[in-house]
Coordinates of C-alpha atoms in Angstrom, one line a residue:
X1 CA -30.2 -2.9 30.6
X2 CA -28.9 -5.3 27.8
X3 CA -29.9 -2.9 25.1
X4 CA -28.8 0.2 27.1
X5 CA -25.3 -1.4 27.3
X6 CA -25.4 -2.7 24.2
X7 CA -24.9 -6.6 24.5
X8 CA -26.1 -9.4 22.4
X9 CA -26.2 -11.8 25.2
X10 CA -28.0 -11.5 28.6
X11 CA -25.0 -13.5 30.0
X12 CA -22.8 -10.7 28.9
X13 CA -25.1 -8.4 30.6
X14 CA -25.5 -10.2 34.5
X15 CA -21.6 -10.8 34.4
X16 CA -21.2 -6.9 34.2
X17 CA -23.7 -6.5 37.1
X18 CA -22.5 -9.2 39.1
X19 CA -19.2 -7.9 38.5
X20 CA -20.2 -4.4 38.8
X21 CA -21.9 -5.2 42.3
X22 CA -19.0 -6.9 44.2
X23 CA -16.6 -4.3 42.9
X24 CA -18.7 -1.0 43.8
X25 CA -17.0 -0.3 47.0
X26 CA -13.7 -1.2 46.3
X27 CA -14.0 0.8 43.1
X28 CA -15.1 4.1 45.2
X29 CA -12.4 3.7 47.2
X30 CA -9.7 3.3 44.7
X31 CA -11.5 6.8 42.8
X32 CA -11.2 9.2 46.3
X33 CA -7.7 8.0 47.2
X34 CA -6.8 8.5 43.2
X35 CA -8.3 11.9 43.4
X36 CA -7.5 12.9 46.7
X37 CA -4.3 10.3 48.3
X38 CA -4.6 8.6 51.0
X39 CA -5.3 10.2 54.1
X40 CA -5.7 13.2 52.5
X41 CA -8.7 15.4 52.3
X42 CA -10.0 15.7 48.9
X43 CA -9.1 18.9 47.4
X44 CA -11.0 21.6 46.3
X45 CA -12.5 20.9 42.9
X46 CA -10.5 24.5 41.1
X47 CA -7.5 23.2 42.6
X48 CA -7.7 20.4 41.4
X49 CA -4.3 19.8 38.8
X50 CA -4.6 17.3 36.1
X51 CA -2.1 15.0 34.5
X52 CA -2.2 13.7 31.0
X53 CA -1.3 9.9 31.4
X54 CA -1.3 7.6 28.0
X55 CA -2.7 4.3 29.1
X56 CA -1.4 0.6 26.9
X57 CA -3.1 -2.1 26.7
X58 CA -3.5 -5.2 24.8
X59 CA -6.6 -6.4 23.4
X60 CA -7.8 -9.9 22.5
X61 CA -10.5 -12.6 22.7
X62 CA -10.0 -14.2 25.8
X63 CA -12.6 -16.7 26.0
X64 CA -11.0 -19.4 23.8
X65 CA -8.3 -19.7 26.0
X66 CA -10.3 -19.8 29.2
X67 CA -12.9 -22.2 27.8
X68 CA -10.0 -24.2 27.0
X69 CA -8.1 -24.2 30.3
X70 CA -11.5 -24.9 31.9
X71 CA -12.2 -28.1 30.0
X72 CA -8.9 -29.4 30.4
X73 CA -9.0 -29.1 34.2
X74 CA -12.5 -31.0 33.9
X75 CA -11.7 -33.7 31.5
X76 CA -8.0 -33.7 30.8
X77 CA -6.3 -33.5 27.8
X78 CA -7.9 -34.4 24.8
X79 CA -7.8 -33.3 20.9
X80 CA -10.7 -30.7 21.2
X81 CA -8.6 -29.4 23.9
X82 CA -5.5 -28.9 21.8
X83 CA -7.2 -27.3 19.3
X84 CA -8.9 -24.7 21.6
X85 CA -5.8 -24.0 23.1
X86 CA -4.4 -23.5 19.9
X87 CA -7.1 -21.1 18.9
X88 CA -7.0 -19.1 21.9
X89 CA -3.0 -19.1 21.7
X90 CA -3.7 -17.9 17.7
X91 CA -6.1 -15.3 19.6
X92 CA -3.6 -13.4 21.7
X93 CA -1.2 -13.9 19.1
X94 CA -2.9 -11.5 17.2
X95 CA -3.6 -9.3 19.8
X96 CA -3.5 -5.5 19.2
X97 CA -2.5 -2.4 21.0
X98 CA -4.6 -0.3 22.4
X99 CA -3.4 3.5 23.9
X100 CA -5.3 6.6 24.9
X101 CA -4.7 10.0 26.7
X102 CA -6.1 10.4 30.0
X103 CA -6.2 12.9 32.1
X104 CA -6.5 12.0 36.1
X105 CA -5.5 13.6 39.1
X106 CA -2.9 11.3 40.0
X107 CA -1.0 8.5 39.0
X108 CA -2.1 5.3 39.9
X109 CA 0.3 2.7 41.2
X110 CA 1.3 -0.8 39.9
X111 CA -1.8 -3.3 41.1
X112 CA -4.4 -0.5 41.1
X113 CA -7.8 -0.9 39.6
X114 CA -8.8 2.0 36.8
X115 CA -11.6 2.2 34.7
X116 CA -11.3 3.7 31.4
X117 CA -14.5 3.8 29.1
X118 CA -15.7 2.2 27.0
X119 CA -14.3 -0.8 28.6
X120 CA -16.5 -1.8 31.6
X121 CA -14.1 -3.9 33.2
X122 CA -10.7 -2.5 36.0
X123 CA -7.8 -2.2 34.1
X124 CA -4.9 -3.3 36.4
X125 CA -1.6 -1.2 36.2
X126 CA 0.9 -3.7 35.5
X127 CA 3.9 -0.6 35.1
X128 CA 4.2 3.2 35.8
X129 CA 6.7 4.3 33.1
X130 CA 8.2 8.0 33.6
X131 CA 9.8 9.5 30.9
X132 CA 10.1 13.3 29.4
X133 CA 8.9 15.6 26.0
X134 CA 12.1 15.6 24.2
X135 CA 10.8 18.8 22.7
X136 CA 9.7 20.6 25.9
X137 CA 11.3 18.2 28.9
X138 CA 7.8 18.1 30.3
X139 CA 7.0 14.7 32.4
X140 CA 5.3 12.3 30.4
X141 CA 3.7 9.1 32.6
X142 CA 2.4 5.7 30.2
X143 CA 0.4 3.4 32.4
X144 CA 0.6 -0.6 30.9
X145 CA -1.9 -2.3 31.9
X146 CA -3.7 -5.6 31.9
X147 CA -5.0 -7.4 28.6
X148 CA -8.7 -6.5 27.4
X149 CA -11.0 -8.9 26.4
X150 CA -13.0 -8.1 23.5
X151 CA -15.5 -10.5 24.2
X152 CA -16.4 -7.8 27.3
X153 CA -18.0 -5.3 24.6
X154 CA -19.0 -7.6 21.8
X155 CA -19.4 -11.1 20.5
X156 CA -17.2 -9.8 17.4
X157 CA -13.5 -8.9 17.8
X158 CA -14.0 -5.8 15.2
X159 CA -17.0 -4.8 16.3
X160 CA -15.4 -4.5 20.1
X161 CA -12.1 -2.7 18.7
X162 CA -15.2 0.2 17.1
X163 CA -16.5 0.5 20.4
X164 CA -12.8 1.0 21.6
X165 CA -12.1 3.5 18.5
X166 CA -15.1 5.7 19.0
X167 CA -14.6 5.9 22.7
X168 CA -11.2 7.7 22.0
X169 CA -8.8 4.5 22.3
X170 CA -6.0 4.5 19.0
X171 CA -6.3 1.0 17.8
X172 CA -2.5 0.4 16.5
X173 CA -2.5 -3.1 14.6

C-alpha cells in the first residue's frame, strides 16, 4: 500500500488509513447528499447536470508548525521552540495557491468535507463565492477552502506541488 500510494514513510501511509477508516462513512454521506440533496432521491444518472466550480486553496508544510505547538504545550517555551515556530511561520509564509476546475453536481456549503485528487485528505469549504462570466453572464461558483499540507503527498514541498500539478491543480506562486 505504501508504494501503491506513493509514500516514503509507512507513518505517512497508516495516518491515511487510520484517517481514511474513521472518515468512510461520514465521507459517503457527505458524496449522496452532494449528488443527490438532502432528502432527496438521487437522480437519474443522464439527468444528472453538472457545474463547473474552481476550487482555492493554500498549500504549505504544516508539520513545523504543529511539531512546534506540540513541544511547547509539553515543555514550554524554549529556544528550539522559537525557532520551530519561526520556521513553520516562514513555511506558511511562503505558502502558494493552489486552484482547479471541478465539476460536481452541486455546490457544497461552508463546513463541508470534499475530496479533490490528488490530495487524500477533506478539503473543508471555508466560503462559497458567487459571481458571473463578464463575457457571457454565466454563474461562475469559487469554493476557498482549507490549507493543504504538502507533507500529506510527499516529504518534499516541490515534489508534493508535482503531484498537485499533474493531477490538474494550477500551482500559482
Amino acid at each position: 500500500m505504501q508504494a501503491y500510494l506513493g509514500h516514503q514513510r509507512i507513518e505517512s501511509t497508516l495516518r491515511h488509513d487510520r484517517a481514511r477508516k474513521a472518515r468512510a462513512g461520514r465521507a459517503a454521506r457527505i458524496l449522496v447528499n452532494v449528488i443527490s440533496g438532502p432528502h432527496r432521491r438521487r437522480p437519474a444518472r443522464e439527468n444528472l447536470a453538472m457545474i463547473r466550480i474552481e476550487l482555492r486553496t493554500l498549500a504549505h508544510d504544516m508539520l513545523i508548525g504543529a511539531l512546534a505547538t506540540l513541544a511547547e504545550e509539553h515543555s514550554g517555551p524554549s529556544p528550539q521552540v522559537t525557532k520551530a515556530r519561526w520556521e513553520g511561520q516562514e513555511a506558511r509564509n511562503s505558502a502558494v495557491m493552489l486552484s482547479r476546475i471541478v465539476e460536481l453536481p452541486a455546490v457544497p456549503r461552508p463546513d463541508d468535507e470534499i475530496y479533490a485528487s490528488p490530495y487524500t485528505e477533506p478539503l473543508i469549504v471555508e466560503e462559497v463565492q458567487w459571481t458571473t462570466d463578464p463575457a457571457d453572464g454565466a454563474p461562475q461558483v469559487t469554493l476557498f477552502c482549507s490549507a493543504v499540507d504538502l507533507d500529506v503527498l510527499a516529504d518534499d514541498a516541490e515534489e508534493a506541488l508535482e503531484t498537485f500539478a499533474e493531477g490538474g491543480w494550477v500551482v500559482e506562486r
